[in-house]
Short mmCIF file of C-alpha atoms and ligand atoms in Angstrom, two decimals:
data_model
loop_
_atom_site.label_atom_id
_atom_site.label_comp_id
_atom_site.label_asym_id
_atom_site.label_seq_id
_atom_site.Cartn_x
_atom_site.Cartn_y
_atom_site.Cartn_z
CA MET A 81 -30.56 11.62 19.03
CA THR A 82 -32.35 14.87 19.72
CA THR A 83 -31.32 18.39 18.94
CA ALA A 84 -33.33 21.27 20.19
CA ILE A 85 -32.11 24.00 17.90
CA SER A 86 -34.27 25.70 15.29
CA GLU A 87 -33.02 26.82 11.90
CA HIS A 88 -33.54 30.39 12.97
CA ASP A 89 -31.26 29.93 16.00
CA LEU A 90 -28.70 28.09 13.96
CA TRP A 91 -28.58 30.96 11.49
CA LEU A 92 -28.14 33.47 14.33
CA ARG A 93 -25.24 31.48 15.64
CA ILE A 94 -23.62 31.46 12.22
CA LEU A 95 -24.19 35.20 11.84
CA GLU A 96 -22.58 35.83 15.21
CA LYS A 97 -19.50 34.11 13.92
CA VAL A 98 -19.40 35.99 10.62
CA GLU A 99 -20.13 39.41 12.06
CA PRO A 100 -16.61 40.28 13.25
CA ASP A 101 -15.25 39.60 9.75
CA VAL A 102 -17.58 41.93 7.89
CA LYS A 103 -17.84 45.70 7.87
CA ARG A 104 -20.86 46.69 9.83
CA PRO A 105 -22.90 48.46 7.11
CA HIS A 106 -22.29 45.52 4.79
CA PHE A 107 -23.29 43.05 7.41
CA LEU A 108 -26.53 44.86 8.22
CA THR A 109 -27.37 45.34 4.55
CA TRP A 110 -26.65 42.00 3.05
CA PHE A 111 -27.78 39.70 5.80
CA GLN A 112 -31.06 41.50 6.41
CA ASN A 113 -33.98 39.13 5.85
CA THR A 114 -31.86 36.09 5.17
CA ALA A 115 -32.70 32.64 6.51
CA ILE A 116 -31.83 28.99 6.43
CA LEU A 117 -34.42 27.44 4.16
CA SER A 118 -33.42 23.83 4.56
CA PHE A 119 -30.67 21.51 5.60
CA GLU A 120 -30.62 18.04 4.14
CA ASN A 121 -27.88 15.53 3.38
CA GLY A 122 -25.14 17.99 4.15
CA LEU A 123 -26.62 20.69 1.87
CA LEU A 124 -27.55 23.94 3.57
CA GLU A 125 -29.87 26.19 1.59
CA ILE A 126 -29.67 29.85 2.48
CA GLY A 127 -32.53 32.11 1.45
CA VAL A 128 -31.75 35.69 0.44
CA PRO A 129 -34.32 38.37 -0.48
CA ASN A 130 -32.76 39.48 -3.81
CA MET A 131 -30.04 38.71 -6.32
CA PHE A 132 -27.83 41.53 -5.10
CA ALA A 133 -27.59 39.94 -1.70
CA ARG A 134 -26.99 36.59 -3.30
CA ASP A 135 -24.19 37.87 -5.47
CA TRP A 136 -22.54 39.82 -2.71
CA LEU A 137 -22.65 36.95 -0.25
CA ALA A 138 -21.60 34.35 -2.77
CA ASN A 139 -18.71 36.40 -4.16
CA LYS A 140 -17.43 38.38 -1.26
CA LEU A 141 -18.12 36.20 1.68
CA ASN A 142 -18.28 32.61 0.61
CA GLY A 143 -15.09 31.50 2.41
CA HIS A 144 -15.90 33.23 5.71
CA LEU A 145 -19.44 32.08 5.60
CA ILE A 146 -18.61 28.47 4.97
CA ALA A 147 -15.98 28.48 7.74
CA ALA A 148 -18.51 29.94 10.17
CA ILE A 149 -21.19 27.48 9.12
CA GLN A 150 -18.92 24.51 9.55
CA ALA A 151 -17.68 25.77 12.89
CA VAL A 152 -21.26 25.82 14.11
CA ASN A 153 -22.36 22.69 12.34
CA PRO A 154 -19.61 20.49 10.91
CA ALA A 155 -22.19 18.30 9.20
CA VAL A 156 -22.68 20.97 6.52
CA GLN A 157 -20.79 20.09 3.35
CA GLU A 158 -22.29 22.40 0.76
CA VAL A 159 -24.00 25.76 0.74
CA GLU A 160 -26.48 27.05 -1.80
CA PHE A 161 -28.12 30.47 -2.05
CA LYS A 162 -31.69 30.82 -3.20
CA VAL A 163 -33.44 34.08 -3.96
CA ASP A 164 -36.85 34.27 -2.32
CA PRO A 165 -38.49 37.71 -2.42
CA ASN A 166 -41.09 36.58 0.12
CA LEU A 167 -38.41 36.89 2.77
CA THR A 168 -38.96 40.67 2.80
CA LEU A 169 -42.66 40.36 3.65
CA PRO A 170 -43.36 41.42 7.22
CA GLU A 171 -45.39 38.27 7.84
CA ASP A 172 -42.60 35.96 6.70
CA ASN A 173 -41.32 34.56 9.96
CA ARG A 174 -38.40 32.66 8.46
CA ALA A 175 -36.36 35.79 7.74
CA THR A 176 -33.88 37.03 10.28
CA ASN A 177 -34.08 40.63 11.25
CA VAL A 178 -30.36 41.38 11.64
CA THR A 179 -30.97 45.02 12.41
CA LYS A 180 -32.90 43.94 15.47
CA HIS A 181 -30.40 41.28 16.57
CA PHE A 182 -27.15 43.01 15.71
CA GLY A 183 -28.20 46.66 15.29
CA THR A 184 -26.97 47.97 18.59
CA GLU A 185 -23.27 48.07 19.33
CA LYS A 186 -22.09 45.13 21.38
CA LYS A 187 -20.69 45.72 24.80
CA PRO A 188 -17.03 44.79 25.05
CA ARG A 189 -16.59 41.39 26.62
CA LYS A 190 -15.71 41.44 30.28
CA LEU A 191 -12.45 39.73 31.06
CA PRO A 192 -12.41 37.65 34.20
CA ASN A 193 -10.58 39.43 36.95
CA LYS A 194 -7.79 37.79 38.89
CA GLN A 195 -9.99 36.82 41.77
CA GLU A 196 -12.42 34.94 39.58
CA VAL A 197 -9.65 32.94 38.02
CA LYS A 198 -8.27 32.12 41.41
CA LEU A 199 -11.59 30.98 42.75
CA VAL A 200 -11.98 28.34 40.11
CA GLU A 201 -8.37 27.34 40.08
CA GLY A 202 -8.82 24.30 42.24
CA ILE A 203 -11.15 22.72 39.74
CA SER A 204 -9.92 24.24 36.54
CA SER A 205 -8.32 23.10 33.35
CA LYS A 206 -5.25 21.64 35.01
CA CYS A 207 -6.93 18.27 34.68
CA LEU A 208 -6.97 18.45 30.91
CA ASN A 209 -4.26 16.44 29.23
CA PRO A 210 -2.95 18.40 26.24
CA ARG A 211 -2.22 15.14 24.43
CA TYR A 212 -5.92 14.71 23.71
CA ARG A 213 -6.98 16.80 20.74
CA LEU A 214 -9.78 16.46 18.24
CA ARG A 215 -7.21 16.56 15.44
CA ASN A 216 -5.43 13.44 16.69
CA TYR A 217 -8.64 11.52 17.15
CA ILE A 218 -9.03 9.21 14.21
CA VAL A 219 -12.52 9.29 12.79
CA GLY A 220 -14.26 6.23 11.38
CA SER A 221 -17.85 5.13 11.03
CA ASN A 222 -17.67 3.98 14.66
CA ASN A 223 -17.25 7.47 16.09
CA ARG A 224 -18.03 9.95 13.32
CA LEU A 225 -21.12 11.38 14.94
CA ALA A 226 -19.53 11.67 18.38
CA HIS A 227 -16.53 13.48 16.88
CA ALA A 228 -18.74 15.85 14.90
CA ALA A 229 -20.86 16.61 17.95
CA CYS A 230 -17.74 17.39 20.01
CA ALA A 231 -16.37 19.66 17.29
CA ALA A 232 -19.68 21.50 17.13
CA VAL A 233 -19.82 21.87 20.90
CA ALA A 234 -16.24 23.07 21.04
CA ALA A 235 -17.01 25.76 18.48
CA ALA A 236 -20.12 27.00 20.25
CA PRO A 237 -20.26 25.74 23.81
CA GLY A 238 -23.63 25.82 25.50
CA ARG A 239 -25.51 26.64 22.36
CA LEU A 240 -25.90 23.62 20.18
CA TYR A 241 -26.04 20.23 21.80
CA ASN A 242 -26.63 20.59 25.48
CA PRO A 243 -25.99 18.38 27.29
CA LEU A 244 -23.83 16.26 25.05
CA PHE A 245 -23.92 12.67 26.21
CA ILE A 246 -21.36 10.22 24.87
CA TYR A 247 -21.51 6.54 25.69
CA GLY A 248 -19.61 3.39 24.76
CA GLY A 249 -17.51 0.54 26.09
CA VAL A 250 -14.20 0.76 27.92
CA GLY A 251 -11.20 2.03 25.99
CA LEU A 252 -13.13 3.27 22.97
CA GLY A 253 -12.03 6.88 23.17
CA LYS A 254 -14.62 8.65 25.35
CA THR A 255 -12.11 10.31 27.66
CA HIS A 256 -10.06 11.34 24.65
CA LEU A 257 -13.07 13.02 23.06
CA LEU A 258 -14.15 14.72 26.25
CA GLN A 259 -10.75 16.13 27.05
CA ALA A 260 -10.13 17.08 23.44
CA THR A 261 -13.34 19.07 23.44
CA GLY A 262 -12.23 20.87 26.58
CA ASN A 263 -8.85 21.62 25.03
CA GLU A 264 -10.53 22.89 21.89
CA VAL A 265 -12.78 25.25 23.83
CA LEU A 266 -9.75 26.70 25.58
CA ALA A 267 -7.87 27.00 22.31
CA HIS A 268 -10.71 29.13 20.93
CA ASP A 269 -11.04 31.16 24.09
CA PRO A 270 -8.51 30.83 26.93
CA ASN A 271 -10.81 32.84 29.20
CA LYS A 272 -13.38 30.10 29.30
CA VAL A 273 -13.52 28.05 32.45
CA VAL A 274 -13.44 24.40 31.54
CA VAL A 275 -13.73 21.75 34.20
CA TYR A 276 -13.07 18.10 33.48
CA MET A 277 -13.79 15.58 36.18
CA THR A 278 -14.47 11.95 36.63
CA SER A 279 -17.65 11.29 38.51
CA GLU A 280 -15.57 9.71 41.29
CA ARG A 281 -13.67 12.91 41.75
CA PHE A 282 -16.90 14.88 41.77
CA THR A 283 -18.16 12.53 44.49
CA ASN A 284 -14.97 12.96 46.52
CA GLU A 285 -15.25 16.73 46.33
CA ILE A 286 -18.79 16.59 47.62
CA VAL A 287 -17.83 14.29 50.45
CA GLU A 288 -15.00 16.68 51.35
CA ALA A 289 -17.29 19.68 51.18
CA ILE A 290 -19.82 18.03 53.46
CA LYS A 291 -17.09 17.07 55.89
CA LYS A 292 -15.77 20.62 55.99
CA ARG A 293 -19.26 22.04 56.01
CA ASN A 294 -18.71 24.20 52.98
CA VAL A 295 -21.13 22.79 50.45
CA LYS A 296 -22.12 26.32 49.54
CA ALA A 297 -18.56 27.16 48.46
CA PHE A 298 -18.59 24.00 46.40
CA LYS A 299 -21.78 25.09 44.67
CA ASP A 300 -20.49 28.61 44.09
CA ARG A 301 -17.37 27.36 42.43
CA TYR A 302 -19.35 25.41 39.89
CA ARG A 303 -21.48 28.40 39.02
CA ARG A 304 -18.44 29.96 37.37
CA VAL A 305 -17.90 27.12 35.00
CA ASP A 306 -18.51 27.57 31.26
CA VAL A 307 -18.01 23.95 30.29
CA LEU A 308 -18.49 21.12 32.78
CA ILE A 309 -17.26 17.72 31.66
CA ILE A 310 -18.13 14.71 33.77
CA ASP A 311 -16.46 11.46 32.73
CA ASP A 312 -17.89 8.01 33.53
CA VAL A 313 -21.10 9.20 35.07
CA GLN A 314 -22.17 5.58 35.67
CA PHE A 315 -20.05 5.65 38.83
CA MET A 316 -22.56 8.01 40.42
CA ALA A 317 -24.82 4.98 40.74
CA ASN A 318 -26.38 4.68 44.19
CA LYS A 319 -24.62 7.80 45.43
CA ASP A 320 -27.68 9.79 46.28
CA ARG A 321 -26.10 12.92 47.65
CA THR A 322 -23.70 13.18 44.70
CA GLN A 323 -26.60 12.79 42.31
CA GLU A 324 -28.55 15.43 44.10
CA GLU A 325 -25.73 17.96 43.99
CA PHE A 326 -25.01 17.14 40.41
CA PHE A 327 -28.66 17.61 39.55
CA HIS A 328 -28.62 21.13 40.98
CA THR A 329 -25.32 21.98 39.38
CA PHE A 330 -26.61 20.66 36.08
CA ASN A 331 -29.77 22.76 36.21
CA GLU A 332 -27.91 25.86 37.23
CA LEU A 333 -25.43 25.56 34.39
CA TYR A 334 -28.01 24.48 31.87
CA ASP A 335 -30.30 27.43 32.69
CA ASN A 336 -27.38 29.75 32.13
CA ASN A 337 -26.58 28.19 28.75
CA LYS A 338 -23.36 26.67 29.97
CA GLN A 339 -22.17 23.53 28.27
CA ILE A 340 -22.38 20.15 29.94
CA ILE A 341 -20.67 17.10 28.49
CA ILE A 342 -21.11 13.66 30.01
CA SER A 343 -19.75 10.25 29.26
CA SER A 344 -20.95 6.88 30.39
CA ASP A 345 -20.46 3.23 29.60
CA ARG A 346 -24.11 2.88 28.59
CA PRO A 347 -26.98 5.01 27.24
CA PRO A 348 -29.00 7.11 29.73
CA LYS A 349 -32.00 4.84 29.71
CA GLU A 350 -29.86 1.96 30.94
CA LEU A 351 -28.48 3.91 33.88
CA ASN A 352 -30.89 2.19 36.23
CA GLN A 353 -29.11 3.15 39.40
CA LEU A 354 -29.36 6.83 38.65
CA GLU A 355 -32.32 8.97 39.63
CA ASP A 356 -34.92 9.34 36.89
CA ARG A 357 -34.80 13.11 37.01
CA LEU A 358 -31.07 13.04 36.27
CA VAL A 359 -31.50 10.54 33.44
CA SER A 360 -34.22 12.68 31.89
CA ARG A 361 -31.86 15.68 31.98
CA PHE A 362 -29.27 13.65 30.09
CA GLU A 363 -31.88 12.88 27.46
CA MET A 364 -32.60 16.54 26.78
CA GLY A 365 -29.64 17.10 24.51
CA MET A 366 -27.67 15.03 22.08
CA ILE A 367 -26.85 11.39 22.74
CA VAL A 368 -24.15 9.73 20.66
CA ASP A 369 -22.22 6.51 20.98
CA VAL A 370 -18.71 5.36 20.18
CA GLN A 371 -18.15 1.81 18.98
CA PHE A 372 -15.17 -0.38 18.36
CA PRO A 373 -13.46 0.76 15.14
CA ASP A 374 -13.39 -1.38 12.02
CA TYR A 375 -10.15 -2.81 10.64
CA GLU A 376 -9.31 0.19 8.45
CA THR A 377 -9.86 2.67 11.24
CA ARG A 378 -7.76 0.52 13.61
CA LEU A 379 -4.97 0.58 11.08
CA ALA A 380 -5.29 4.36 10.66
CA ILE A 381 -5.09 4.74 14.45
CA LEU A 382 -1.90 2.65 14.54
CA HIS A 383 -0.30 4.69 11.77
CA ALA A 384 -1.22 7.89 13.58
CA LYS A 385 0.22 6.63 16.87
CA CYS A 386 3.47 5.68 15.12
CA ARG A 387 3.72 9.20 13.80
CA GLU A 388 3.01 10.54 17.27
CA HIS A 389 5.76 8.35 18.77
CA GLN A 390 7.99 9.07 15.78
CA VAL A 391 8.76 5.46 15.05
CA LEU A 392 8.74 3.49 11.86
CA ILE A 393 7.16 0.07 11.97
CA HIS A 394 6.70 -2.23 9.01
CA ALA A 395 3.26 -1.93 7.49
CA GLU A 396 2.57 -5.66 7.82
CA VAL A 397 3.32 -5.56 11.52
CA LEU A 398 0.72 -2.82 11.96
CA GLU A 399 -1.74 -4.79 9.82
CA PHE A 400 -1.16 -7.80 11.98
CA ILE A 401 -1.86 -5.82 15.16
CA ALA A 402 -4.98 -4.24 13.63
CA MET A 403 -6.24 -7.67 12.64
CA ASN A 404 -5.71 -9.24 16.03
CA VAL A 405 -6.89 -6.73 18.58
CA HIS A 406 -10.64 -6.93 19.11
CA ASP A 407 -11.41 -5.41 22.45
CA SER A 408 -10.58 -1.77 22.60
CA VAL A 409 -8.52 1.04 21.20
CA ARG A 410 -6.69 1.11 24.49
CA GLU A 411 -5.54 -2.47 23.90
CA LEU A 412 -4.62 -1.63 20.32
CA GLU A 413 -2.47 1.23 21.56
CA GLY A 414 -1.11 -0.95 24.36
CA VAL A 415 0.23 -3.57 21.99
CA LEU A 416 1.86 -0.92 19.87
CA VAL A 417 3.43 0.84 22.85
CA GLN A 418 4.83 -2.45 24.15
CA ALA A 419 6.22 -3.26 20.74
CA ILE A 420 7.85 0.16 20.61
CA ALA A 421 9.26 -0.26 24.13
CA GLU A 422 10.80 -3.57 23.14
CA THR A 423 12.28 -1.97 20.08
CA ASN A 424 13.92 0.70 22.18
CA LEU A 425 15.17 -1.71 24.81
CA GLU A 426 16.56 -4.26 22.44
CA ASN A 427 17.54 -2.06 19.59
CA SER A 428 15.40 -4.05 17.22
CA THR A 429 12.33 -3.50 15.07
CA PRO A 430 9.00 -5.10 15.96
CA THR A 431 8.20 -8.09 13.77
CA VAL A 432 5.02 -10.04 13.31
CA ARG A 433 6.50 -12.74 15.48
CA SER A 434 7.47 -10.44 18.34
CA VAL A 435 4.10 -8.72 18.22
CA ALA A 436 2.30 -12.06 18.19
CA LYS A 437 4.04 -12.82 21.48
CA ILE A 438 2.75 -9.61 22.99
CA ILE A 439 -0.77 -10.39 21.80
CA LYS A 440 -0.52 -13.92 23.22
CA LYS A 441 0.30 -12.40 26.60
CA LEU A 442 -3.05 -10.63 26.48
CA GLY A 443 -4.57 -14.06 26.82
CA ARG A 444 -5.53 -14.82 23.24
CA PRO A 445 -4.90 -18.47 22.42
CA ALA A 446 -2.23 -18.90 19.74
CA GLU A 447 -4.59 -20.63 17.32
CA LYS A 448 -6.94 -17.66 17.44
CA ILE A 449 -4.29 -15.27 16.22
CA GLN A 450 -5.12 -14.53 12.65
CA GLY A 451 -2.91 -14.22 9.65
CA PHE A 452 0.19 -15.31 11.41
CA GLU A 453 1.21 -17.85 8.77
CA ALA A 454 0.61 -15.39 5.99
CA TYR A 455 3.00 -12.95 7.60
CA ALA A 456 5.53 -15.10 9.34
CA LYS A 457 6.28 -17.99 7.04
CA GLY A 458 9.65 -18.86 8.43
CA PRO A 459 10.54 -21.70 10.77
CA SER A 460 8.77 -21.27 14.06
CA ALA A 461 11.36 -23.19 16.09
CA VAL A 462 14.93 -22.07 16.55
CA ALA A 463 16.74 -21.55 13.28
CA GLN A 464 19.41 -24.24 12.89
CA THR A 465 20.45 -24.39 9.28
CA PRO A 466 21.70 -21.78 6.80
CA GLU A 467 18.45 -22.36 4.90
CA ASP A 468 16.46 -21.35 7.97
CA VAL A 469 18.48 -18.17 8.25
CA LEU A 470 18.14 -17.47 4.56
CA GLU A 471 14.38 -17.82 4.74
CA LEU A 472 14.05 -15.47 7.68
CA VAL A 473 16.33 -12.84 6.21
CA ALA A 474 14.60 -13.02 2.82
CA GLN A 475 11.26 -12.69 4.51
CA TYR A 476 12.42 -9.77 6.60
CA TYR A 477 13.71 -7.86 3.61
CA LYS A 478 10.87 -9.01 1.37
CA VAL A 479 13.01 -10.54 -1.33
CA ALA A 480 12.95 -14.05 -2.80
CA PRO A 481 15.47 -16.49 -1.20
CA ASN A 482 16.65 -17.41 -4.70
CA ASP A 483 17.58 -13.81 -5.41
CA VAL A 484 19.48 -13.62 -2.16
CA ILE A 485 21.73 -16.50 -3.16
CA SER A 486 22.00 -15.38 -6.78
CA THR A 487 25.03 -13.52 -8.10
CA SER A 488 23.10 -10.28 -8.59
CA ARG A 489 24.92 -7.19 -7.35
CA LYS A 490 21.78 -5.12 -6.81
CA ARG A 491 21.74 -3.48 -3.42
CA HIS A 492 18.32 -4.78 -2.40
CA VAL A 493 19.60 -8.36 -2.61
CA MET A 494 23.28 -7.72 -1.74
CA LEU A 495 22.49 -6.53 1.75
CA PRO A 496 20.24 -9.49 2.66
CA ARG A 497 22.89 -11.81 1.23
CA GLN A 498 25.61 -10.31 3.41
CA VAL A 499 23.35 -10.36 6.45
CA THR A 500 22.52 -14.01 5.85
CA MET A 501 26.20 -14.84 5.67
CA TYR A 502 27.00 -12.80 8.74
CA LEU A 503 24.26 -14.40 10.85
CA THR A 504 25.10 -17.89 9.69
CA ARG A 505 28.74 -17.35 10.53
CA TYR A 506 28.30 -15.82 13.96
CA GLU A 507 25.01 -17.26 15.17
CA LEU A 508 25.33 -20.78 13.75
CA ASN A 509 29.14 -20.86 13.93
CA MET A 510 29.59 -22.27 10.47
CA SER A 511 32.80 -22.02 8.50
CA TYR A 512 33.20 -19.60 5.59
CA GLU A 513 33.65 -22.54 3.22
CA HIS A 514 30.47 -24.26 4.31
CA ILE A 515 28.44 -21.09 4.15
CA GLY A 516 29.77 -20.34 0.69
CA THR A 517 28.77 -23.76 -0.56
CA VAL A 518 25.22 -23.81 0.79
CA LEU A 519 24.44 -20.22 -0.14
CA GLY A 520 24.70 -20.56 -3.89
CA GLY A 521 28.24 -21.87 -4.29
CA LYS A 522 30.27 -18.80 -3.36
CA ASN A 523 33.96 -18.54 -2.70
CA HIS A 524 34.92 -18.50 0.98
CA THR A 525 36.58 -15.07 0.58
CA THR A 526 33.26 -13.63 -0.60
CA VAL A 527 31.70 -14.84 2.61
CA LEU A 528 34.56 -13.48 4.68
CA HIS A 529 34.27 -10.05 3.08
CA ALA A 530 30.53 -10.01 3.55
CA CYS A 531 30.91 -10.78 7.26
CA ASP A 532 33.57 -8.12 7.75
CA LYS A 533 31.50 -5.59 5.92
CA ILE A 534 28.40 -6.17 8.05
CA GLN A 535 30.44 -6.15 11.22
CA ALA A 536 31.95 -2.77 10.36
CA LYS A 537 28.61 -1.34 9.25
CA LEU A 538 26.87 -2.43 12.43
CA LYS A 539 29.06 -0.04 14.40
CA LYS A 540 27.76 2.96 12.49
CA ASP A 541 24.41 2.05 11.02
CA LYS A 542 21.69 2.04 13.68
CA GLN A 543 18.98 0.86 11.33
CA LEU A 544 21.05 -2.10 10.24
CA LEU A 545 21.70 -2.96 13.88
CA ARG A 546 17.95 -2.91 14.55
CA ASP A 547 17.26 -5.05 11.52
CA VAL A 548 19.90 -7.60 12.44
CA ASN A 549 18.67 -7.74 16.03
CA SER A 550 15.12 -8.26 14.87
CA ILE A 551 16.15 -11.10 12.60
CA LYS A 552 18.11 -12.66 15.45
CA LYS A 553 14.97 -12.58 17.51
CA GLU A 554 13.08 -14.22 14.67
CA MET A 555 15.75 -16.91 14.68
CA GLY A 556 14.72 -17.71 18.20
CA LEU A 557 18.16 -16.83 19.53
P1 LIG B 91 -12.47 5.40 27.21
O1 LIG B 91 -12.50 6.70 27.97
O2 LIG B 91 -13.63 5.23 26.28
O3 LIG B 91 -12.31 4.23 28.11
P2 LIG B 91 -9.98 6.45 26.20
O4 LIG B 91 -10.46 7.79 25.70
O5 LIG B 91 -9.24 6.42 27.46
O6 LIG B 91 -11.21 5.43 26.27
O7 LIG B 91 -9.14 5.79 25.02
C1 LIG B 91 -8.13 4.82 25.24
C2 LIG B 91 -6.92 5.16 24.41
O8 LIG B 91 -7.20 4.98 23.05
C3 LIG B 91 -6.46 6.59 24.57
O9 LIG B 91 -5.06 6.64 24.63
C4 LIG B 91 -6.95 7.28 23.34
O10 LIG B 91 -6.10 8.35 22.96
C5 LIG B 91 -6.94 6.18 22.33
N1 LIG B 91 -8.00 6.32 21.33
C6 LIG B 91 -9.26 5.85 21.39
N2 LIG B 91 -9.94 6.13 20.27
C7 LIG B 91 -9.10 6.78 19.46
C8 LIG B 91 -9.20 7.35 18.14
N3 LIG B 91 -10.34 7.26 17.44
N4 LIG B 91 -8.11 7.95 17.62
C9 LIG B 91 -6.96 8.02 18.32
N5 LIG B 91 -6.80 7.52 19.55
C10 LIG B 91 -7.84 6.90 20.12
MG1 LIG B 92 -12.42 6.97 30.04
#
C-alpha cells in the first residue's frame, strides 16, 4: 500500500473542508501556522503556535474539525492539540501559511453548462446502481481498508489515493464498493461527472469509435470526467489498443487530479497480460484487497440483507446459511434471496431444512453441510406419527415437547399444542380420540376445539399460515 500525500497536503485538504464553516477572520487568525505534527494509530496530533489558538480550536471548532478530518481521512479516531511556539518561526517548514493559501477570495465555482452535461451523457452516471451505497456495505476485517479507502476517495476525489486499486475474488463486493463510491461522490456534489464502466464496455466503446472513425470524440468525452471507475480491468488482457487508449486516458485524468478507481481479480503485479506501463500506473496510488468475510461478518451481511428485503427470518436459519456458504458474498446473498423467494411463493418461512436443500443444489455434498443436526433434530424422513409431528412443531417453536403435551395454558405452549393437533388431524388423518390419547391424554373435544381454532385463525393470521406451511414442509409433505 502506498500513499503519496504529505502531512502538509493532508492538512490543507482538511482546512479546505473547514473553511466554509468558519468566519473568515477567525479562520485566518486561528489556523495560521498550524500543522499536523503526527498521525499514528488513529491519533492525529495538531500543532498550534499558542494556547489561544488551541483553546479556540478545541472549544469552538472541535466538532467541525473532527468531521472534516474524518471526511478526508476516516482512519483518524482521535485528535489532540499541542502547543509548539516554534511553528511561528519563519524557518519552520511544518507550519501552514493559511494567509497565503486561503488569503485571496475564492472564485465562485463554475457550474457546468447544459452542453457539457449533454456531451458526457452517453457515458455518465446512468450506469450507477443506486442500490450500492457505502452505508449498506458491511465492514469486517476482510474489507475494512478497502471500505475506508473508498470513503476517503468519495470525500475528496482525485486528492488522496489516486488511483485507487481494489482487487479480490469473484463476488466479494468489488463492484458494490466501486459503484457506492461513485454514488457517494454524486451525493456530495451532483455536478461531478462520474463514469462507471466495466473494462469490456470500455473496450467496446473503443472498437465502436475506431469503426466510426471518431476516436478523438471518444478521447474528448473522457477528458470531462471527474471520477473514472473501471471495473474488472483484468479483461483488458491482450487487448492492446484498449490498453493504449486507457493508458492515455489515465494519464490525462491523473495529470488533472481527476480520480481513477480500478478493480481487478488480482493485484497489479499479477496482471501479466497487461502492459508494464499500465501496471506501473496502477501501482502509483493505493492498492487494497477484499477477502472473503469471516463468519460474524457473513451473519451481519445476512441480517442487513433481511432488513433491506424487509423480511424476518429465524436467527438460526441465518446462522446456518452463514456457516455453510464458503465461496462468495454473492452466493451468500443468492441463498438468502432464494429462501425469501420460496417463502413468498409458498407462504412459508425458511427453515434450516429448506435452506439446506438450497445449499445442496449449489453442489455441496450433504455430509459437508455443517451444523445441520444441531439445528434440525427432527425426523429427516416423512413424518408419520403424532410424535414426529410433535417433535417438529416443538422444534419450530423452540419449546420442549413435554411442555407442548402438558396441561399448561401458557400461550407459548398452547399454540404449538394446537398446531400439533391440527397437523396430526389433517395431515396424518388421525381421529380426535387417538390424537388426544397420544398427546398427553386429552379429551377428544379438546382436540376438536384446537383444530377448529387453528383452522379459523389460519384464515386471518398470515404469520400463522406461514408457520404452519413451514412445518408442513419440514414434515416432508
Ligand atoms: P464482485 O464485484 O467482487 O464480484 P459484487 O460487488 O458484485 O462482487 O458483490 C456481490 C454481491 O454481494 C452484491 O450484491 C453485493 O451487494 C454483495 N456484497 C458483497 N460484499 C458485501 C458487503 N460487505 N456488504 C453487503 N453486501 C455485500
Ligand atoms: Mg464485479
